[in-house]
C-alpha cells in the first residue's frame, strides 16, 4: 500500500513558513511529511488525504476510551456554552477532586493543572518546600516533562551518560541552565544496589525520588519484583518523598493507576493524559500532610487555567466511566492488549525476526532485539531503534499508527477485527523490511 499525501505535503510546506520546524511539538516530527489529521473517532484516524489508520498512538495515550467518546464529547459541549474560563471556583472541580480521592490510593488532597510538565514541577516544588531539602533523584530513561530542572538523561548518548551504575545527568536540549544539574541525581532503573549506594551518599539532601512506576517513555519496563517496595522503604528511611509520575500509567492500568496495579502508595503522584479523555487536564495529588503545605500558603501553586471548566467537564465524564464501568473497561484493555501482543510475536516468529513484545497490555512496547528482557535504559539503547523507525514508516503506509519508538496504546474501541488487520499489516511490513 502506498499512501497519497498530496494535501499533507502542501500543508507541511505551508506550515514550515509559519511554525518553527513545521510542527508544534518535537514529538510530532518524523522523516518526510508529518501526519495531518482531519478527524478521529473510536480506534481510527482519517488524515487530510483521506487515508484511514488504526490508531495506537491515541494522542500519546489520552484516548483510553477511543477518540471522541460520546459521553465525554457531550460533557465538553455542554460546559463550553456555560463558560470557558472563570478564574473562580466551580462545583465540578470539587466533584472531580472527590472522585480522585476515592479512586487513587495516594490521593487525600488534589490540585489541578493543565499539562503533565506543570504537575511535575508543582510536585517537586512541594517536595522541596515540605522537606526543606533541594535535591531530587530521578532514574535514567524516565521522562518527567520538558522543563529545565528535570529534562536530563531521558535518552542520552551513551558516550556522555557515564557508568551504568552511576549515570551522569545529561541535558536533553541546548538552552538548559547548567546549574539545574547540581540539584539532580540520576540512578539506573531496577538496580537496588546503585540506589542504596546513591541515597546513602546523599543522606539528608534528597527532597524526593521521582519515577514512572512502569517506565513507558523508554519502552514499557516494569519494576522488578520487590523493587518499588524497597524504593519506598529507602525513601521512608531517609525522610525523602516518593513521587510517582503517572502521566502515562494513570487510569490506563487500573482505576487507581499503576499504584493500584502494583500495590505501592507513594507520597505524591501526578496524573494527566487519560484522566480527561483527550482534554488538557493534569493533577497533583498526595498525602494531606504534604499537600497542606500548599493550602497554608507555604508553597505557591497557581495558574489561570487550573481546573479549567471545559477540561474538568471532560475529566468528570471520563472518570465516571472508568469508575462505574471498571470491569468492562479494564477487562477489554487487558484482553485486547494481550491478543495484539501475541499476534505480533507470532508474526515476527514466522518471519524469523528477533522481536521482544513486553508490557502489561493496555500499553506495551515492541523491541527489535535478541534479548529476552529489557530492564533499563541501557538495555533499551542496545535494541535496534533505527529498525523500529523503519517499522513505524512501513506501518503508516499500511494504515497502522503507533508511537515511533515502538510503544502501543490500547483503547476500549479496538476490536478483534482491528487486531487482525494490524497483525496482517505488521506481517506485510516485516516482509518489506
Coordinates of C-alpha atoms in Angstrom, one line a residue:
X1 CA 0.0 0.0 0.0
X2 CA 1.2 3.5 -0.8
X3 CA -0.4 6.4 0.8
X4 CA -1.4 9.5 -1.1
X5 CA 0.0 12.5 0.7
X6 CA -0.7 15.4 -1.7
X7 CA -2.7 17.6 0.7
X8 CA -0.5 16.7 3.6
X9 CA 2.6 17.7 1.7
X10 CA 1.1 21.0 0.7
X11 CA 0.1 21.7 4.4
X12 CA 3.6 20.8 5.6
X13 CA 5.2 23.1 3.1
X14 CA 2.9 25.9 4.2
X15 CA 3.4 25.1 7.9
X16 CA 7.2 25.4 7.6
X17 CA 6.7 29.1 6.6
X18 CA 5.0 29.9 9.9
X19 CA 5.7 27.1 12.5
X20 CA 9.2 26.6 13.8
X21 CA 10.2 23.3 12.2
X22 CA 6.7 23.0 10.7
X23 CA 5.2 21.4 13.8
X24 CA 4.0 22.4 17.2
X25 CA 5.7 19.7 19.2
X26 CA 9.0 17.9 18.6
X27 CA 7.2 14.6 19.3
X28 CA 5.4 15.0 16.0
X29 CA 8.5 15.3 13.9
X30 CA 9.1 12.3 11.6
X31 CA 11.0 11.6 8.4
X32 CA 9.2 13.0 5.4
X33 CA 5.7 14.5 5.9
X34 CA 4.1 14.5 9.4
X35 CA 0.6 13.2 9.9
X36 CA -2.1 15.8 9.2
X37 CA -5.3 14.5 10.8
X38 CA -8.7 15.6 9.6
X39 CA -10.8 13.8 12.2
X40 CA -10.8 10.9 14.6
X41 CA -13.4 8.5 16.0
X42 CA -13.2 5.3 18.0
X43 CA -10.0 3.4 17.1
X44 CA -9.5 5.3 13.8
X45 CA -7.8 8.4 12.4
X46 CA -8.6 10.0 9.0
X47 CA -5.9 12.2 7.5
X48 CA -6.5 15.2 5.2
X49 CA -5.8 13.0 2.2
X50 CA -8.5 10.5 3.1
X51 CA -6.1 7.8 4.4
X52 CA -7.5 5.8 7.3
X53 CA -5.4 4.5 10.2
X54 CA -6.0 2.1 13.1
X55 CA -4.6 4.3 15.8
X56 CA -2.4 3.0 18.7
X57 CA -0.9 6.5 19.5
X58 CA -4.3 7.8 20.8
X59 CA -2.9 11.3 21.3
X60 CA 0.1 9.8 23.1
X61 CA -2.2 7.9 25.4
X62 CA -5.1 10.1 26.5
X63 CA -7.8 8.5 24.3
X64 CA -8.3 5.5 26.6
X65 CA -12.0 5.3 25.6
X66 CA -11.2 5.8 21.9
X67 CA -11.4 9.1 20.1
X68 CA -14.4 11.3 20.7
X69 CA -16.3 9.1 23.2
X70 CA -19.9 10.3 23.1
X71 CA -20.4 11.0 26.9
X72 CA -17.2 13.0 27.1
X73 CA -17.9 15.0 23.9
X74 CA -21.4 15.8 25.2
X75 CA -20.0 16.9 28.6
X76 CA -17.4 19.2 26.8
X77 CA -20.1 20.7 24.6
X78 CA -22.5 21.3 27.4
X79 CA -19.8 23.1 29.5
X80 CA -18.5 25.2 26.6
X81 CA -21.8 27.0 26.3
X82 CA -21.8 27.7 30.0
X83 CA -18.4 29.3 30.1
X84 CA -14.8 28.7 29.0
X85 CA -12.8 30.2 31.8
X86 CA -14.0 31.7 35.1
X87 CA -10.9 32.5 37.2
X88 CA -13.2 31.3 40.0
X89 CA -14.2 28.0 41.7
X90 CA -16.9 25.8 40.3
X91 CA -18.8 22.7 41.6
X92 CA -17.4 20.3 39.0
X93 CA -13.8 20.7 40.2
X94 CA -14.9 19.7 43.7
X95 CA -16.7 16.6 42.4
X96 CA -13.7 15.5 40.3
X97 CA -11.3 16.0 43.2
X98 CA -13.6 14.0 45.4
X99 CA -13.7 11.2 42.8
X100 CA -9.9 11.2 42.5
X101 CA -9.6 10.9 46.3
X102 CA -11.9 7.9 46.1
X103 CA -10.1 6.2 43.2
X104 CA -6.4 6.9 43.7
X105 CA -4.7 5.3 46.7
X106 CA -2.3 8.2 47.3
X107 CA -4.9 11.0 46.9
X108 CA -6.0 12.7 50.1
X109 CA -5.8 16.2 48.5
X110 CA -5.8 17.4 44.9
X111 CA -4.5 20.4 42.9
X112 CA -5.3 20.7 39.2
X113 CA -3.0 21.9 36.4
X114 CA -3.3 21.7 32.6
X115 CA -0.4 19.5 31.4
X116 CA 1.9 17.0 32.9
X117 CA 5.1 19.1 33.0
X118 CA 3.3 21.7 35.2
X119 CA 2.1 19.0 37.6
X120 CA 5.6 17.5 37.9
X121 CA 7.0 21.0 38.6
X122 CA 4.4 21.5 41.3
X123 CA 5.2 18.1 42.9
X124 CA 8.9 18.8 43.1
X125 CA 8.5 22.3 44.4
X126 CA 6.1 20.9 47.1
X127 CA 8.6 18.2 48.0
X128 CA 11.3 20.7 48.4
X129 CA 9.1 23.1 50.4
X130 CA 7.9 20.2 52.7
X131 CA 11.3 18.7 53.4
X132 CA 13.4 21.8 53.3
X133 CA 15.8 20.0 51.0
X134 CA 16.9 20.9 47.5
X135 CA 18.0 17.7 45.7
X136 CA 15.9 15.3 43.6
X137 CA 16.7 11.8 42.4
X138 CA 15.4 10.6 39.1
X139 CA 16.1 7.5 37.1
X140 CA 17.9 7.2 33.7
X141 CA 15.4 6.9 30.9
X142 CA 12.5 8.3 32.8
X143 CA 10.8 11.4 31.4
X144 CA 9.1 14.0 33.6
X145 CA 8.3 16.8 31.2
X146 CA 10.2 19.2 29.1
X147 CA 11.0 21.8 31.8
X148 CA 14.7 22.6 32.6
X149 CA 15.0 21.1 36.1
X150 CA 14.0 17.5 35.0
X151 CA 14.9 17.2 31.3
X152 CA 18.0 15.2 32.0
X153 CA 19.2 11.7 31.0
X154 CA 16.0 10.7 29.2
X155 CA 17.6 9.2 26.1
X156 CA 21.2 10.3 26.5
X157 CA 24.1 9.4 24.1
X158 CA 25.9 6.6 25.9
X159 CA 29.3 8.2 25.4
X160 CA 28.1 11.1 27.5
X161 CA 26.0 9.2 30.1
X162 CA 28.7 7.9 32.3
X163 CA 28.9 4.5 34.0
X164 CA 25.8 2.3 34.0
X165 CA 25.8 2.1 37.8
X166 CA 26.4 5.9 38.3
X167 CA 25.0 7.8 35.4
X168 CA 25.8 11.5 34.8
X169 CA 23.0 14.0 34.3
X170 CA 22.9 14.7 30.6
X171 CA 20.8 17.7 29.5
X172 CA 18.1 16.9 26.9
X173 CA 18.4 20.2 24.9
X174 CA 20.5 23.2 24.2
X175 CA 19.5 26.2 26.3
X176 CA 19.1 24.4 29.7
X177 CA 20.7 26.2 32.6
X178 CA 23.7 24.1 33.7
X179 CA 23.1 24.8 37.4
X180 CA 19.9 22.7 37.4
X181 CA 22.0 19.6 37.2
X182 CA 23.6 20.4 40.6
X183 CA 20.3 19.5 42.4
X184 CA 19.6 16.4 40.3
X185 CA 21.0 12.9 40.9
X186 CA 20.5 10.2 38.3
X187 CA 20.3 6.5 39.1
X188 CA 19.8 3.4 36.9
X189 CA 16.3 1.8 36.9
X190 CA 15.9 -1.6 38.5
X191 CA 19.2 -1.5 40.3
X192 CA 18.7 -1.6 44.1
X193 CA 22.4 -1.7 45.0
X194 CA 23.0 1.5 43.0
X195 CA 20.0 3.2 44.6
X196 CA 21.1 2.3 48.1
X197 CA 24.6 3.5 47.5
X198 CA 23.4 6.8 46.0
X199 CA 20.9 7.5 48.7
X200 CA 23.5 6.8 51.4
X201 CA 25.9 9.2 49.6
X202 CA 23.3 11.9 49.6
X203 CA 21.7 11.3 53.0
X204 CA 19.8 14.2 54.4
X205 CA 19.9 16.0 51.0
X206 CA 17.1 14.4 48.9
X207 CA 13.7 16.0 48.9
X208 CA 12.2 13.5 46.5
X209 CA 12.7 10.4 44.4
X210 CA 10.6 10.6 41.3
X211 CA 9.8 7.7 39.0
X212 CA 7.4 6.4 36.3
X213 CA 6.2 3.4 38.3
X214 CA 6.2 1.5 35.0
X215 CA 8.7 3.1 32.6
X216 CA 6.7 4.0 29.5
X217 CA 8.9 6.7 28.0
X218 CA 11.7 4.2 27.4
X219 CA 10.0 1.0 26.3
X220 CA 7.4 -0.4 28.7
X221 CA 9.6 -1.5 31.6
X222 CA 8.1 -2.9 34.7
X223 CA 9.8 -2.7 38.1
X224 CA 11.3 -6.0 39.1
X225 CA 9.6 -7.9 41.9
X226 CA 10.3 -6.1 45.2
X227 CA 12.0 -3.1 43.6
X228 CA 9.4 -0.4 44.3
X229 CA 8.8 -1.8 47.7
X230 CA 12.5 -1.2 48.5
X231 CA 12.5 2.2 46.9
X232 CA 9.6 3.2 49.1
X233 CA 11.4 1.7 52.2
X234 CA 14.5 3.6 51.4
X235 CA 12.6 6.9 51.0
X236 CA 11.0 6.5 54.4
X237 CA 14.3 5.6 55.9
X238 CA 15.9 8.8 54.5
X239 CA 12.9 11.1 55.1
X240 CA 12.5 11.5 51.3
X241 CA 9.2 11.8 49.5
X242 CA 8.4 9.2 46.9
X243 CA 6.7 10.8 43.8
X244 CA 5.1 8.7 41.1
X245 CA 4.8 10.2 37.6
X246 CA 1.6 8.6 36.4
X247 CA 1.0 10.9 33.5
X248 CA 1.0 7.8 31.2
X249 CA 0.2 5.0 33.6
X250 CA -2.6 6.8 35.5
X251 CA -6.0 5.3 34.8
X252 CA -4.6 3.2 32.0
X253 CA -3.7 0.2 34.1
X254 CA -6.4 0.4 36.8
X255 CA -8.9 3.0 38.1
X256 CA -6.3 4.0 40.7
X257 CA -3.3 4.0 38.3
X258 CA -0.1 1.9 38.4
X259 CA 0.0 2.4 42.2
X260 CA -3.2 0.4 42.5
X261 CA -2.0 -2.1 39.9
X262 CA 1.4 -2.6 41.6
X263 CA 0.2 -2.1 45.2
X264 CA 2.6 0.7 46.1
X265 CA 1.3 4.0 47.5
X266 CA 3.6 7.0 47.0
X267 CA 3.6 10.3 48.9
X268 CA 2.7 12.4 45.9
X269 CA 1.5 11.5 42.4
X270 CA 0.9 13.4 39.2
X271 CA -1.8 12.4 36.6
X272 CA -2.8 13.6 33.2
X273 CA -3.5 12.2 29.7
X274 CA -6.1 9.5 30.2
X275 CA -7.9 11.3 33.1
X276 CA -9.7 13.7 30.8
X277 CA -10.2 11.6 27.6
X278 CA -8.1 13.9 25.5
X279 CA -8.7 17.3 27.1
X280 CA -5.7 19.1 28.7
X281 CA -6.1 18.5 32.5
X282 CA -3.4 17.3 34.9
X283 CA -3.5 16.8 38.6
X284 CA -1.1 16.7 41.6
X285 CA -2.4 14.5 44.4
X286 CA -0.9 13.3 47.6
X287 CA -1.0 12.9 51.4
X288 CA -2.9 15.6 53.2
X289 CA 0.1 16.4 55.5
X290 CA 2.3 17.2 52.5
X291 CA -0.4 18.8 50.2
X292 CA -1.5 21.1 53.0
X293 CA 1.8 23.0 52.6
X294 CA 0.0 24.4 49.6
X295 CA -3.2 25.3 51.4
X296 CA -1.3 27.1 54.1
X297 CA 0.4 29.2 51.6
X298 CA 3.9 27.9 52.4
X299 CA 4.3 26.6 48.8
X300 CA 3.0 28.6 45.9
X301 CA 0.8 27.0 43.3
X302 CA -1.3 29.0 40.8
X303 CA -2.4 29.1 37.2
X304 CA -5.0 30.9 35.1
X305 CA -6.2 27.6 33.5
X306 CA -6.0 25.4 36.6
X307 CA -9.3 23.5 36.9
X308 CA -10.4 24.8 33.5
X309 CA -14.2 24.3 33.4
X310 CA -14.2 22.6 30.0
X311 CA -11.3 20.3 30.8
X312 CA -12.8 19.4 34.2
X313 CA -16.1 18.6 32.5
X314 CA -14.2 16.1 30.3
X315 CA -12.4 14.7 33.3
X316 CA -15.6 14.3 35.2
X317 CA -17.2 12.3 32.4
X318 CA -14.1 10.2 31.8
X319 CA -13.5 9.3 35.4
X320 CA -17.2 8.5 35.9
X321 CA -17.0 5.9 33.1
X322 CA -13.7 4.4 34.4
X323 CA -15.0 4.2 37.9
X324 CA -18.5 2.9 37.2
X325 CA -17.6 0.5 34.3
X326 CA -14.2 -0.6 35.6
X327 CA -14.6 -4.3 34.9
X328 CA -15.7 -3.8 31.3
X329 CA -13.1 -1.1 30.6
X330 CA -10.1 -2.8 32.1
X331 CA -11.2 -6.3 31.0
X332 CA -11.3 -5.0 27.4
X333 CA -8.0 -3.1 27.6
X334 CA -6.1 -6.1 29.0
X335 CA -7.6 -8.8 26.8
X336 CA -7.3 -6.9 23.5
X337 CA -3.7 -5.8 24.5
X338 CA -2.8 -9.4 25.2
X339 CA -4.3 -10.5 21.9
X340 CA -2.4 -8.0 19.9
X341 CA 0.9 -8.7 21.7
X342 CA 0.6 -12.4 21.0
X343 CA -0.3 -11.7 17.3
X344 CA 2.8 -9.5 16.8
X345 CA 5.0 -12.1 18.5
X346 CA 3.7 -14.9 16.2
X347 CA 4.1 -12.7 13.1
X348 CA 7.7 -11.9 14.0
X349 CA 8.5 -15.5 14.7
X350 CA 7.0 -16.6 11.4
X351 CA 9.2 -14.0 9.6
X352 CA 12.3 -15.0 11.5
X353 CA 12.7 -11.5 13.0
X354 CA 14.0 -11.2 16.6
X355 CA 11.3 -9.2 18.3
X356 CA 10.6 -8.7 22.0
X357 CA 7.0 -7.7 22.9
X358 CA 6.6 -6.7 26.5
X359 CA 4.4 -4.7 28.8
X360 CA 1.2 -5.0 30.8
X361 CA -1.2 -4.9 27.8
X362 CA -3.1 -1.6 27.9
X363 CA 0.3 -0.2 27.0
X364 CA 3.2 -2.2 25.7
X365 CA 6.4 -2.0 23.7
X366 CA 7.9 -3.8 20.7
X367 CA 11.7 -4.0 20.6
X368 CA 13.9 -5.4 17.8
X369 CA 16.4 -7.4 19.8
X370 CA 17.6 -10.9 20.6
X371 CA 17.5 -10.1 24.3
X372 CA 14.9 -11.9 26.4
X373 CA 14.2 -8.8 28.6
X374 CA 14.7 -5.0 28.7
X375 CA 15.3 -3.9 32.3
X376 CA 16.5 -0.3 31.9
X377 CA 17.6 2.5 29.6
X378 CA 20.9 0.9 28.7
X379 CA 19.1 -2.3 27.6
X380 CA 16.7 -0.2 25.6
X381 CA 19.5 1.7 23.9
X382 CA 21.0 -1.6 22.8
X383 CA 17.9 -2.5 20.8
X384 CA 17.6 -1.7 17.0
X385 CA 15.9 1.7 17.2
X386 CA 16.6 2.5 13.6
X387 CA 14.7 -0.6 12.5
X388 CA 11.8 0.4 14.8
X389 CA 11.7 3.8 13.0
X390 CA 11.5 2.0 9.7
X391 CA 8.7 -0.2 11.0
X392 CA 6.8 2.9 12.0
X393 CA 7.0 4.2 8.5
X394 CA 6.1 0.9 6.9
X395 CA 3.0 0.5 9.2
X396 CA 1.8 4.0 8.4
X397 CA 1.9 3.1 4.7
X398 CA -0.3 0.1 5.7
X399 CA -2.8 2.1 7.7
X400 CA -1.5 1.5 11.3
X401 CA -0.3 4.3 13.5
X402 CA 1.9 3.5 16.6
X403 CA 4.3 5.7 18.6
X404 CA 7.5 5.8 16.5
X405 CA 9.8 4.4 19.3
X406 CA 7.7 1.2 19.4
X407 CA 5.1 2.0 22.1
X408 CA 1.5 0.9 21.6
X409 CA -1.5 2.2 23.5
X410 CA -4.8 0.3 23.5
X411 CA -8.3 1.7 23.8
X412 CA -11.7 0.2 24.7
X413 CA -12.6 0.8 21.0
X414 CA -10.0 -1.5 19.5
X415 CA -11.8 -4.6 18.2
X416 CA -10.7 -8.1 17.2
X417 CA -11.0 -7.1 13.6
X418 CA -8.7 -4.2 14.3
X419 CA -6.2 -6.5 15.8
X420 CA -6.4 -9.0 12.9
X421 CA -5.9 -6.1 10.4
X422 CA -2.9 -4.8 12.5
X423 CA -1.2 -8.2 12.6
X424 CA -1.7 -8.5 8.8
X425 CA -0.1 -5.1 8.3
X426 CA 2.7 -5.9 10.7
X427 CA 3.5 -9.1 8.8
X428 CA 3.5 -7.3 5.5
X429 CA 5.7 -4.6 6.9
X430 CA 8.3 -7.1 8.1
X431 CA 8.5 -8.7 4.7
X432 CA 9.5 -5.5 3.0
X433 CA 11.9 -4.6 5.8

